[in-house]
Amino acid sequence: MCLLILPVLVSARQLAAQDPAADNPLKNREKKNRSAALKQFGGTKKTERAVADGLEWLADHQRRDGVWDRKTFDQCCPADDRCTQTAIADLHREADVGVSAMAALAFLGAGYTHENGPYGEHLSRVFSYILAQQSRDGSFSAGSSYQNYNDAIAAIAIAESYILTKDPILRRPLERVIDKLVSCQQREGGWDLTDDISTGRNDSSVSSWVLMACKSARAAGVGGPLDTRIKLLAHYDHATLANGRVWHANKRERDLDKPANPRELDIADRGYGPGSTATGLYARAAFGLRLDDPLAEKQVDLLLAELPSLKDRIRPATTAWHNEYYWYYGTMAMFNVGGEPWRRWNEALRTTILEQQERPVTPKGKHRHSFGSWPAFGPGWGEWGRSGGRIYATAINVLTLEIYYRYIPAYLSPQDSSDRSSFARSGNRSRRATMGMCSSWRHDCIPTRESRSSSNFLNRRTQMPGSTPHWHSPNMLPRSAAAHCLRNATGRWATNARSSSARSEEFLRSRNHANTDVSPPSIHRRK
């Protein structure tokens, strides 16, 4: 394939100048914008009621120290009305930070912060807990076999809270965790579950959370190195087959608490499920790749062939990703596609998630304690729900139903053009070679004002009206040559990452922020 670059229609800087709020990716969460966004993108009163009930359930099941405990949340219930489905799998893994951060994201997704809304105290507690866990190297769960999951989700929550509140106490912890995540990137561009960069394991699921963390951090004004994003782009190119399917990981998982099994996976055993394909399509949108090119069209068709459905949760082990995780990433991806595909996906999504939410009442009509939550597992389904329990299931389903106002579609956000323009303007030969591995690159292309109108959203496939594509770099580097350039550049990139981490540690030591004797900051509503 060749690099496909579209002409610039409107630059991100021009759009931001015309609309001062245009560069705020979370602006639709504001009360004045939320109702309009809900209607524009396909939400309903029922989805809003489900979100409100889900948040109320989460609030009732937070520990006093701020933790949403997947294993013991039922201790928050009345003795005669305990909720069921605490986590029953992977209990040896430390996941409190990640699960608690995901629950916090559900509140942030509705526009609530520790300074605004009815859940300020809950968010103050959870962020005080999260920040207290940060270690010298920036990680929130050093040594955990879920370390990069925990760090990435915590980074997203901190970044979003910082964007919404501008609370300065959040900025330095965000900078430190981003530096840590950058230092954990594998040579091939992805991330493994832990910070061990010698595993050679590239996990598309973990990498998608890190991608969201980097994207959220950049929106907060904390940008990671450009090289990190270019390498991550290369990972998704490696992981995507010609038919659009995306593999989950190139090696078997190495659980720190179990004997290592480093054998490479056969290509048929890499975990090609719909959830992995959804993460790949979302990554394309996040990086600014065209969503109407042949490869993206194949991925869209694959997701439309696996619409959200309760009956399809029960699947053979080889396709076990048809679950709430798939619905979440599928929704993030299809929301950016728009048009008829989003209409079809959204209709199936609303029906499926709303039908699954539990709303039990007593004979006298009083809500039972599980009212508003989602079940995590059942006979033949719930692989990840068994690990995260009802807390995880409720948090991720609430996040999915907040899609209508949680973010702005990528093609409407000036921020999403910054990667495209930065990559395209890069003067480094190795960077350009890495980009050469990736098809359908789109350069700093933002829809015109006409295509940005709300009436056009459901009638388009992100095709840029009035644009005439032209081909760039017709003699694309062969895979082997591009991979060789990537290997040559990897050492320098890794050095840059280590230098950044070293500078961060020096900064922290000079201010005693990394001193374990210093009490961690607490988050409170500012007056």
Short mmCIF file of C-alpha atoms in Angstrom, two decimals:
data_model
loop_
_atom_site.label_atom_id
_atom_site.label_comp_id
_atom_site.label_asym_id
_atom_site.label_seq_id
_atom_site.Cartn_x
_atom_site.Cartn_y
_atom_site.Cartn_z
CA MET A 1 0.00 0.00 0.00
CA CYS A 2 0.98 3.61 -0.33
CA LEU A 3 0.84 6.48 2.07
CA LEU A 4 -2.40 8.31 1.45
CA ILE A 5 -2.31 11.94 2.47
CA LEU A 6 -5.26 14.27 2.07
CA PRO A 7 -4.89 17.99 1.60
CA VAL A 8 -5.36 20.18 4.63
CA LEU A 9 -8.88 21.60 4.71
CA VAL A 10 -8.80 23.51 7.98
CA SER A 11 -5.89 23.45 10.38
CA ALA A 12 -6.36 22.64 14.05
CA ARG A 13 -4.94 26.03 14.97
CA GLN A 14 -7.49 27.81 12.76
CA LEU A 15 -10.38 25.86 14.28
CA ALA A 16 -9.19 26.59 17.80
CA ALA A 17 -8.95 30.28 16.95
CA GLN A 18 -12.52 30.29 15.64
CA ASP A 19 -13.86 28.39 18.63
CA PRO A 20 -11.87 28.78 21.90
CA ALA A 21 -13.56 25.66 23.36
CA ALA A 22 -12.92 23.55 20.27
CA ASP A 23 -9.71 22.04 21.66
CA ASN A 24 -11.39 20.74 24.84
CA PRO A 25 -12.19 17.07 24.14
CA LEU A 26 -14.33 16.85 27.30
CA LYS A 27 -16.49 19.92 26.65
CA ASN A 28 -19.65 17.89 26.00
CA ARG A 29 -19.63 16.73 29.62
CA GLU A 30 -20.44 20.27 30.68
CA LYS A 31 -24.04 20.72 31.73
CA LYS A 32 -24.73 23.28 29.00
CA ASN A 33 -23.57 20.88 26.24
CA ARG A 34 -24.54 17.47 27.58
CA SER A 35 -28.21 17.33 26.56
CA ALA A 36 -27.46 18.47 23.02
CA ALA A 37 -24.68 15.92 22.63
CA LEU A 38 -26.89 13.17 24.04
CA LYS A 39 -29.54 13.87 21.43
CA GLN A 40 -27.08 14.45 18.59
CA PHE A 41 -25.20 11.20 18.99
CA GLY A 42 -28.00 8.80 19.85
CA GLY A 43 -28.47 8.70 23.61
CA THR A 44 -31.87 8.55 25.29
CA LYS A 45 -33.54 9.23 28.62
CA LYS A 46 -33.25 5.52 29.35
CA THR A 47 -29.49 5.49 28.84
CA GLU A 48 -29.20 8.51 31.14
CA ARG A 49 -31.32 6.82 33.79
CA ALA A 50 -29.10 3.74 33.55
CA VAL A 51 -25.97 5.88 33.99
CA ALA A 52 -27.43 7.66 37.02
CA ASP A 53 -28.47 4.39 38.67
CA GLY A 54 -25.10 2.82 37.94
CA LEU A 55 -23.23 5.74 39.50
CA GLU A 56 -25.44 5.63 42.58
CA TRP A 57 -24.68 1.93 43.00
CA LEU A 58 -20.94 2.54 42.65
CA ALA A 59 -21.08 5.35 45.21
CA ASP A 60 -22.77 3.02 47.70
CA HIS A 61 -20.00 0.42 47.33
CA GLN A 62 -16.86 2.49 47.84
CA ARG A 63 -14.77 1.87 50.94
CA ARG A 64 -14.13 4.78 53.28
CA ASP A 65 -10.47 4.86 52.21
CA GLY A 66 -11.50 5.51 48.61
CA VAL A 67 -11.02 2.00 47.20
CA TRP A 68 -13.57 0.19 45.06
CA ASP A 69 -12.65 -3.32 46.13
CA ARG A 70 -13.54 -5.97 43.56
CA LYS A 71 -13.14 -8.72 46.17
CA THR A 72 -14.97 -7.35 49.23
CA PHE A 73 -17.36 -4.64 48.01
CA ASP A 74 -20.26 -6.66 49.43
CA GLN A 75 -19.14 -5.54 52.90
CA CYS A 76 -20.71 -2.17 52.01
CA CYS A 77 -24.12 -3.83 51.68
CA PRO A 78 -26.78 -4.32 54.37
CA ALA A 79 -26.47 -7.67 56.11
CA ASP A 80 -29.86 -8.79 54.82
CA ASP A 81 -29.39 -7.58 51.22
CA ARG A 82 -25.84 -8.29 50.10
CA CYS A 83 -24.89 -7.89 46.46
CA THR A 84 -23.39 -10.91 44.74
CA GLN A 85 -20.56 -11.51 42.28
CA THR A 86 -17.45 -10.29 43.96
CA ALA A 87 -14.35 -11.20 41.95
CA ILE A 88 -13.57 -14.92 41.95
CA ALA A 89 -10.61 -15.13 39.53
CA ASP A 90 -7.10 -13.65 39.46
CA LEU A 91 -7.38 -12.76 43.12
CA HIS A 92 -3.59 -12.96 43.47
CA ARG A 93 -3.19 -9.97 41.15
CA GLU A 94 -3.11 -6.48 42.62
CA ALA A 95 -5.80 -4.50 40.78
CA ASP A 96 -7.21 -2.07 43.37
CA VAL A 97 -5.75 1.01 41.66
CA GLY A 98 -6.98 0.04 38.20
CA VAL A 99 -10.49 -0.94 39.29
CA SER A 100 -10.83 2.14 41.51
CA ALA A 101 -9.60 4.40 38.69
CA MET A 102 -12.08 2.84 36.29
CA ALA A 103 -14.91 3.53 38.73
CA ALA A 104 -13.66 7.11 39.10
CA LEU A 105 -13.71 7.46 35.30
CA ALA A 106 -17.41 6.57 35.31
CA PHE A 107 -18.13 9.61 37.49
CA LEU A 108 -15.80 11.84 35.49
CA GLY A 109 -17.50 10.68 32.30
CA ALA A 110 -20.74 12.23 33.52
CA GLY A 111 -18.97 15.51 34.27
CA TYR A 112 -18.68 15.04 38.04
CA THR A 113 -15.42 15.93 39.80
CA HIS A 114 -14.09 16.27 43.33
CA GLU A 115 -15.02 19.94 43.03
CA ASN A 116 -18.38 19.68 41.30
CA GLY A 117 -21.48 17.54 41.64
CA PRO A 118 -23.00 15.22 44.25
CA TYR A 119 -20.08 12.77 44.30
CA GLY A 120 -17.28 15.17 45.25
CA GLU A 121 -16.45 13.33 48.46
CA HIS A 122 -16.24 9.96 46.69
CA LEU A 123 -13.86 11.37 44.09
CA SER A 124 -11.79 13.17 46.72
CA ARG A 125 -11.32 9.85 48.53
CA VAL A 126 -10.44 7.81 45.46
CA PHE A 127 -7.89 10.29 44.11
CA SER A 128 -6.31 10.66 47.54
CA TYR A 129 -5.99 6.87 47.61
CA ILE A 130 -4.57 6.64 44.07
CA LEU A 131 -1.99 9.39 44.55
CA ALA A 132 -0.86 7.80 47.83
CA GLN A 133 0.07 4.62 45.93
CA GLN A 134 2.52 6.28 43.56
CA SER A 135 6.07 5.04 44.04
CA ARG A 136 9.41 6.65 43.31
CA ASP A 137 9.44 5.51 39.69
CA GLY A 138 5.96 6.91 38.96
CA SER A 139 4.06 3.62 39.02
CA PHE A 140 0.90 3.17 41.08
CA SER A 141 1.28 -0.59 41.47
CA ALA A 142 4.96 -1.47 41.16
CA GLY A 143 5.48 -5.23 41.01
CA SER A 144 1.88 -6.07 40.18
CA SER A 145 1.27 -8.45 37.31
CA TYR A 146 -1.38 -5.92 36.20
CA GLN A 147 1.02 -2.98 36.55
CA ASN A 148 0.58 -1.34 33.15
CA TYR A 149 -3.19 -1.81 33.24
CA ASN A 150 -3.30 -0.11 36.64
CA ASP A 151 -0.95 2.69 35.65
CA ALA A 152 -2.66 3.42 32.34
CA ILE A 153 -6.20 3.56 33.74
CA ALA A 154 -5.02 5.66 36.69
CA ALA A 155 -3.29 8.03 34.26
CA ILE A 156 -6.51 8.45 32.26
CA ALA A 157 -8.48 9.24 35.42
CA ILE A 158 -5.91 11.74 36.69
CA ALA A 159 -5.65 13.42 33.27
CA GLU A 160 -9.41 13.77 32.90
CA SER A 161 -9.79 15.10 36.41
CA TYR A 162 -7.03 17.62 35.73
CA ILE A 163 -8.68 18.74 32.48
CA LEU A 164 -12.02 19.22 34.25
CA THR A 165 -10.73 20.93 37.42
CA LYS A 166 -7.24 22.29 36.66
CA ASP A 167 -6.34 21.22 40.21
CA PRO A 168 -2.53 21.69 40.23
CA ILE A 169 -1.97 18.84 42.68
CA LEU A 170 -2.77 16.39 39.88
CA ARG A 171 -0.28 17.54 37.28
CA ARG A 172 3.01 16.22 38.70
CA PRO A 173 1.66 12.70 39.44
CA LEU A 174 0.36 12.63 35.85
CA GLU A 175 3.75 13.62 34.44
CA ARG A 176 5.46 10.94 36.51
CA VAL A 177 3.16 8.09 35.50
CA ILE A 178 3.38 9.03 31.82
CA ASP A 179 7.18 8.98 32.07
CA LYS A 180 6.92 5.55 33.68
CA LEU A 181 4.62 4.20 30.96
CA VAL A 182 6.94 5.54 28.26
CA SER A 183 9.86 3.69 29.85
CA CYS A 184 7.86 0.42 29.77
CA GLN A 185 7.29 0.36 26.01
CA GLN A 186 8.52 -2.77 24.25
CA ARG A 187 10.97 -2.54 21.35
CA GLU A 188 8.22 -3.44 18.88
CA GLY A 189 6.03 -0.57 20.09
CA GLY A 190 3.43 -2.20 22.33
CA TRP A 191 3.16 -2.77 26.06
CA ASP A 192 3.15 -5.92 28.16
CA LEU A 193 1.31 -6.29 31.47
CA THR A 194 4.39 -5.32 33.52
CA ASP A 195 7.30 -2.92 33.23
CA ASP A 196 9.70 -5.67 32.10
CA ILE A 197 10.76 -4.50 28.64
CA SER A 198 12.74 -7.69 28.01
CA THR A 199 9.68 -9.91 27.53
CA GLY A 200 9.14 -8.94 23.90
CA ARG A 201 5.41 -9.34 24.52
CA ASN A 202 3.16 -6.79 22.84
CA ASP A 203 -0.39 -6.85 24.17
CA SER A 204 -2.95 -4.91 22.09
CA SER A 205 -5.35 -4.67 25.03
CA VAL A 206 -2.80 -3.14 27.42
CA SER A 207 -1.49 -0.96 24.59
CA SER A 208 -4.96 0.45 23.91
CA TRP A 209 -5.27 1.63 27.53
CA VAL A 210 -1.81 3.19 27.32
CA LEU A 211 -2.85 4.88 24.07
CA MET A 212 -5.87 6.36 25.86
CA ALA A 213 -3.60 7.45 28.72
CA CYS A 214 -1.20 9.22 26.38
CA LYS A 215 -4.07 10.83 24.50
CA SER A 216 -5.73 12.04 27.71
CA ALA A 217 -2.41 13.31 29.06
CA ARG A 218 -1.75 15.30 25.90
CA ALA A 219 -5.20 16.86 26.20
CA ALA A 220 -4.19 17.84 29.72
CA GLY A 221 -1.01 19.46 28.44
CA VAL A 222 1.31 16.63 29.47
CA GLY A 223 2.68 15.23 26.25
CA GLY A 224 4.82 12.11 25.99
CA PRO A 225 7.57 11.81 23.37
CA LEU A 226 6.46 11.77 19.74
CA ASP A 227 8.65 8.71 19.18
CA THR A 228 6.57 6.75 21.67
CA ARG A 229 3.42 7.37 19.68
CA ILE A 230 5.12 6.52 16.40
CA LYS A 231 6.32 3.19 17.81
CA LEU A 232 2.83 2.46 19.15
CA LEU A 233 1.43 3.14 15.70
CA ALA A 234 3.92 0.61 14.34
CA HIS A 235 2.68 -1.98 16.86
CA TYR A 236 -0.89 -1.72 15.61
CA ASP A 237 0.33 -2.01 12.04
CA HIS A 238 2.17 -5.24 12.93
CA ALA A 239 -0.85 -6.57 14.82
CA THR A 240 -3.37 -5.96 12.02
CA LEU A 241 -3.90 -8.56 9.31
CA ALA A 242 -4.91 -7.76 5.74
CA ASN A 243 -8.49 -8.83 6.56
CA GLY A 244 -8.70 -6.28 9.35
CA ARG A 245 -8.44 -8.62 12.31
CA VAL A 246 -6.07 -7.64 15.12
CA TRP A 247 -4.21 -10.06 17.34
CA HIS A 248 -4.35 -9.80 21.10
CA ALA A 249 -0.69 -10.56 21.84
CA ASN A 250 2.36 -11.99 20.10
CA LYS A 251 3.41 -14.09 23.11
CA ARG A 252 1.73 -15.94 25.90
CA GLU A 253 1.18 -13.96 29.05
CA ARG A 254 3.92 -14.19 31.64
CA ASP A 255 2.23 -14.02 35.02
CA LEU A 256 4.73 -12.89 37.64
CA ASP A 257 3.10 -15.17 40.16
CA LYS A 258 3.26 -18.26 37.97
CA PRO A 259 6.06 -20.08 36.12
CA ALA A 260 7.18 -18.19 33.01
CA ASN A 261 6.14 -19.54 29.62
CA PRO A 262 8.02 -17.49 27.03
CA ARG A 263 7.15 -19.53 23.94
CA GLU A 264 6.04 -17.57 20.90
CA LEU A 265 2.44 -18.04 19.86
CA ASP A 266 1.55 -19.59 16.55
CA ILE A 267 -0.28 -17.15 14.31
CA ALA A 268 -3.52 -19.09 14.82
CA ASP A 269 -3.16 -18.83 18.59
CA ARG A 270 -2.71 -15.10 19.03
CA GLY A 271 -6.23 -14.31 20.15
CA TYR A 272 -8.06 -12.83 17.17
CA GLY A 273 -11.33 -11.88 18.83
CA PRO A 274 -13.73 -9.01 18.11
CA GLY A 275 -12.46 -7.14 21.17
CA SER A 276 -8.94 -7.01 19.71
CA THR A 277 -10.26 -5.80 16.37
CA ALA A 278 -12.23 -3.11 18.19
CA THR A 279 -9.06 -1.85 19.91
CA GLY A 280 -7.34 -1.71 16.54
CA LEU A 281 -10.13 0.32 14.94
CA TYR A 282 -10.19 2.67 17.92
CA ALA A 283 -6.43 3.12 17.59
CA ARG A 284 -6.86 4.12 13.96
CA ALA A 285 -9.26 6.86 15.01
CA ALA A 286 -7.01 7.99 17.85
CA PHE A 287 -4.03 8.26 15.50
CA GLY A 288 -5.97 10.08 12.80
CA LEU A 289 -5.89 7.27 10.25
CA ARG A 290 -8.67 7.32 7.69
CA LEU A 291 -11.77 5.43 8.73
CA ASP A 292 -13.11 5.10 5.21
CA ASP A 293 -10.14 3.29 3.66
CA PRO A 294 -10.43 -0.40 2.69
CA LEU A 295 -8.76 -1.78 5.83
CA ALA A 296 -10.90 0.29 8.18
CA GLU A 297 -14.00 -0.69 6.19
CA LYS A 298 -13.11 -4.34 6.76
CA GLN A 299 -12.78 -3.73 10.50
CA VAL A 300 -16.11 -1.91 10.58
CA ASP A 301 -17.74 -4.83 8.78
CA LEU A 302 -16.20 -7.29 11.26
CA LEU A 303 -17.68 -5.35 14.17
CA LEU A 304 -21.07 -5.03 12.49
CA ALA A 305 -21.07 -8.82 12.07
CA GLU A 306 -20.64 -9.10 15.86
CA LEU A 307 -23.12 -6.54 17.17
CA PRO A 308 -23.60 -6.36 20.95
CA SER A 309 -25.83 -9.19 22.01
CA LEU A 310 -26.45 -11.02 25.28
CA LYS A 311 -26.78 -14.38 23.58
CA ASP A 312 -23.40 -14.00 21.86
CA ARG A 313 -21.56 -13.72 25.16
CA ILE A 314 -21.47 -17.51 25.34
CA ARG A 315 -18.81 -18.35 22.79
CA PRO A 316 -15.97 -20.85 22.34
CA ALA A 317 -12.75 -20.00 24.15
CA THR A 318 -11.06 -18.88 20.90
CA THR A 319 -13.49 -15.94 20.57
CA ALA A 320 -14.07 -15.26 24.24
CA TRP A 321 -13.78 -11.51 23.82
CA HIS A 322 -17.47 -10.97 23.04
CA ASN A 323 -18.30 -9.24 26.31
CA GLU A 324 -18.65 -5.83 27.97
CA TYR A 325 -14.98 -5.11 27.22
CA TYR A 326 -15.65 -5.63 23.52
CA TRP A 327 -18.78 -3.49 23.73
CA TYR A 328 -16.75 -0.70 25.34
CA TYR A 329 -13.98 -0.59 22.74
CA GLY A 330 -16.38 -1.34 19.88
CA THR A 331 -18.42 1.66 20.99
CA MET A 332 -15.34 3.89 21.22
CA ALA A 333 -14.37 2.85 17.69
CA MET A 334 -17.78 3.00 15.98
CA PHE A 335 -18.60 6.35 17.60
CA ASN A 336 -15.68 7.77 15.62
CA VAL A 337 -16.84 6.08 12.42
CA GLY A 338 -20.31 7.63 12.53
CA GLY A 339 -22.94 7.21 9.84
CA GLU A 340 -25.06 4.12 9.38
CA PRO A 341 -22.50 1.83 11.07
CA TRP A 342 -22.76 3.86 14.28
CA ARG A 343 -26.55 3.89 14.05
CA ARG A 344 -26.68 0.10 13.79
CA TRP A 345 -24.11 -0.43 16.53
CA ASN A 346 -25.74 2.04 18.89
CA GLU A 347 -29.21 0.51 18.55
CA ALA A 348 -27.88 -2.95 19.39
CA LEU A 349 -25.72 -1.54 22.18
CA ARG A 350 -28.54 0.29 23.94
CA THR A 351 -30.82 -2.72 23.81
CA THR A 352 -28.14 -5.09 25.11
CA ILE A 353 -26.73 -3.03 27.96
CA LEU A 354 -30.06 -1.70 29.21
CA GLU A 355 -31.55 -5.20 29.19
CA GLN A 356 -28.66 -6.54 31.26
CA GLN A 357 -28.76 -3.90 34.00
CA GLU A 358 -30.24 -5.24 37.22
CA ARG A 359 -33.16 -3.31 38.72
CA PRO A 360 -34.61 -5.59 41.44
CA VAL A 361 -37.16 -4.28 43.94
CA THR A 362 -38.76 -5.65 47.09
CA PRO A 363 -42.44 -6.65 47.20
CA LYS A 364 -43.09 -3.16 48.57
CA GLY A 365 -41.35 -1.54 45.61
CA LYS A 366 -38.15 -0.54 47.40
CA HIS A 367 -34.89 -0.82 45.48
CA ARG A 368 -32.69 -3.73 46.48
CA HIS A 369 -29.03 -2.99 47.06
CA SER A 370 -27.92 -4.32 43.66
CA PHE A 371 -30.31 -1.93 41.86
CA GLY A 372 -28.50 -0.14 39.03
CA SER A 373 -25.53 -2.50 38.79
CA TRP A 374 -24.59 -5.01 36.09
CA PRO A 375 -23.87 -8.70 36.60
CA ALA A 376 -20.27 -9.67 35.98
CA PHE A 377 -20.48 -13.31 34.97
CA GLY A 378 -22.74 -16.30 34.52
CA PRO A 379 -22.77 -19.84 33.12
CA GLY A 380 -20.54 -19.81 30.04
CA TRP A 381 -19.73 -16.09 30.06
CA GLY A 382 -17.90 -13.44 32.03
CA GLU A 383 -14.20 -14.25 31.63
CA TRP A 384 -13.10 -10.74 32.64
CA GLY A 385 -16.07 -10.22 34.92
CA ARG A 386 -14.83 -13.06 37.08
CA SER A 387 -11.63 -11.06 37.61
CA GLY A 388 -13.19 -7.63 38.08
CA GLY A 389 -16.47 -8.58 39.69
CA ARG A 390 -19.60 -6.44 39.77
CA ILE A 391 -17.55 -3.25 40.34
CA TYR A 392 -15.73 -3.68 37.03
CA ALA A 393 -18.86 -4.71 35.11
CA THR A 394 -20.85 -1.72 36.36
CA ALA A 395 -18.07 0.81 35.80
CA ILE A 396 -17.28 -0.24 32.23
CA ASN A 397 -20.95 -0.43 31.23
CA VAL A 398 -21.57 3.06 32.62
CA LEU A 399 -18.55 4.33 30.68
CA THR A 400 -19.96 2.77 27.52
CA LEU A 401 -23.34 4.46 27.98
CA GLU A 402 -21.63 7.83 28.51
CA ILE A 403 -20.15 7.74 25.00
CA TYR A 404 -22.63 10.31 23.67
CA TYR A 405 -21.00 13.15 25.61
CA ARG A 406 -17.88 11.65 27.15
CA TYR A 407 -15.72 12.51 24.15
CA ILE A 408 -15.95 14.36 20.85
CA PRO A 409 -15.63 12.18 17.72
CA ALA A 410 -12.03 12.26 16.49
CA TYR A 411 -12.90 13.94 13.21
CA LEU A 412 -14.49 16.85 15.08
CA SER A 413 -11.62 17.36 17.50
CA PRO A 414 -8.74 19.68 16.52
CA GLN A 415 -6.55 17.92 19.09
CA ASP A 416 -6.56 14.76 16.98
CA SER A 417 -4.87 16.54 14.10
CA SER A 418 -1.78 17.34 16.16
CA ASP A 419 -0.36 13.81 15.90
CA ARG A 420 -1.04 13.75 12.18
CA SER A 421 0.71 17.05 11.54
CA SER A 422 3.58 16.26 13.94
CA PHE A 423 4.23 12.89 12.33
CA ALA A 424 3.98 14.26 8.81
CA ARG A 425 6.34 17.16 9.54
CA SER A 426 8.90 14.92 11.25
CA GLY A 427 12.27 15.41 9.60
CA ASN A 428 13.79 12.24 11.07
CA ARG A 429 14.41 9.51 8.48
CA SER A 430 13.74 6.65 10.90
CA ARG A 431 10.42 8.18 11.95
CA ARG A 432 9.34 8.52 8.33
CA ALA A 433 10.40 4.92 7.68
CA THR A 434 8.28 3.75 10.61
CA MET A 435 5.35 5.73 9.26
CA GLY A 436 5.97 4.03 5.93
CA MET A 437 4.94 0.75 7.52
CA CYS A 438 1.49 2.11 8.21
CA SER A 439 -1.13 2.41 5.51
CA SER A 440 -3.69 5.15 4.93
CA TRP A 441 -1.91 7.92 6.81
CA ARG A 442 -3.95 11.10 6.86
CA HIS A 443 -2.17 14.44 7.21
CA ASP A 444 -3.68 17.16 9.43
CA CYS A 445 -7.10 16.73 7.89
CA ILE A 446 -10.11 18.22 9.65
CA PRO A 447 -13.64 18.24 8.20
CA THR A 448 -14.99 21.47 6.83
CA ARG A 449 -17.56 23.44 8.76
CA GLU A 450 -20.31 21.92 6.61
CA SER A 451 -19.27 18.35 7.41
CA ARG A 452 -19.04 19.18 11.12
CA SER A 453 -22.73 19.98 11.44
CA SER A 454 -24.78 17.75 13.69
CA SER A 455 -27.23 16.88 10.93
CA ASN A 456 -24.46 15.25 8.92
CA PHE A 457 -23.07 13.06 11.70
CA LEU A 458 -25.33 10.07 11.15
CA ASN A 459 -25.07 10.32 7.37
CA ARG A 460 -21.35 10.13 6.86
CA ARG A 461 -18.49 7.66 7.06
CA THR A 462 -15.84 10.27 7.85
CA GLN A 463 -15.45 10.91 4.12
CA MET A 464 -14.03 14.39 3.74
CA PRO A 465 -16.32 16.35 1.39
CA GLY A 466 -14.65 18.23 -1.42
CA SER A 467 -11.28 16.58 -0.87
CA THR A 468 -9.24 15.10 -3.68
CA PRO A 469 -6.75 12.53 -2.42
CA HIS A 470 -3.30 12.40 -3.92
CA TRP A 471 -0.69 9.70 -3.52
CA HIS A 472 2.46 10.28 -1.56
CA SER A 473 5.57 8.10 -1.46
CA PRO A 474 4.35 5.54 -4.03
CA ASN A 475 7.37 3.29 -3.50
CA MET A 476 6.56 2.29 0.05
CA LEU A 477 9.30 0.57 2.02
CA PRO A 478 8.98 -3.22 2.18
CA ARG A 479 8.11 -4.61 5.57
CA SER A 480 11.64 -5.87 6.12
CA ALA A 481 13.23 -2.50 5.30
CA ALA A 482 10.76 -0.62 7.50
CA ALA A 483 11.30 -3.06 10.33
CA HIS A 484 15.06 -2.63 9.95
CA CYS A 485 14.71 1.13 10.28
CA LEU A 486 12.51 0.66 13.32
CA ARG A 487 15.12 -1.56 14.97
CA ASN A 488 17.83 1.00 14.24
CA ALA A 489 15.75 3.74 15.80
CA THR A 490 14.58 1.74 18.80
CA GLY A 491 17.78 2.07 20.77
CA ARG A 492 17.76 5.83 20.49
CA TRP A 493 14.11 6.02 21.48
CA ALA A 494 14.70 3.84 24.50
CA THR A 495 17.59 6.07 25.49
CA ASN A 496 15.35 9.12 25.25
CA ALA A 497 12.76 7.43 27.44
CA ARG A 498 15.34 6.58 30.08
CA SER A 499 16.71 10.12 29.99
CA SER A 500 13.23 11.50 30.55
CA SER A 501 12.73 9.16 33.48
CA ALA A 502 16.11 10.11 34.93
CA ARG A 503 15.28 13.80 34.64
CA SER A 504 11.97 13.17 36.37
CA GLU A 505 13.67 11.40 39.25
CA GLU A 506 16.20 14.22 39.60
CA PHE A 507 13.34 16.72 39.71
CA LEU A 508 11.53 14.71 42.35
CA ARG A 509 14.61 14.22 44.51
CA SER A 510 15.40 17.93 44.43
CA ARG A 511 11.95 18.66 45.84
CA ASN A 512 11.65 15.62 48.14
CA HIS A 513 8.48 14.55 46.34
CA ALA A 514 9.84 11.03 46.04
CA ASN A 515 10.79 10.80 49.71
CA THR A 516 8.72 8.03 51.21
CA ASP A 517 8.68 9.88 54.52
CA VAL A 518 6.66 12.70 52.99
CA SER A 519 2.90 12.33 53.34
CA PRO A 520 1.16 11.87 49.96
CA PRO A 521 -1.13 14.67 48.78
CA SER A 522 -4.83 14.52 49.49
CA ILE A 523 -7.50 15.70 47.09
CA HIS A 524 -10.19 18.01 48.43
CA ARG A 525 -12.74 20.41 47.04
CA ARG A 526 -11.00 23.76 46.66
CA LYS A 527 -12.73 26.85 48.00
#
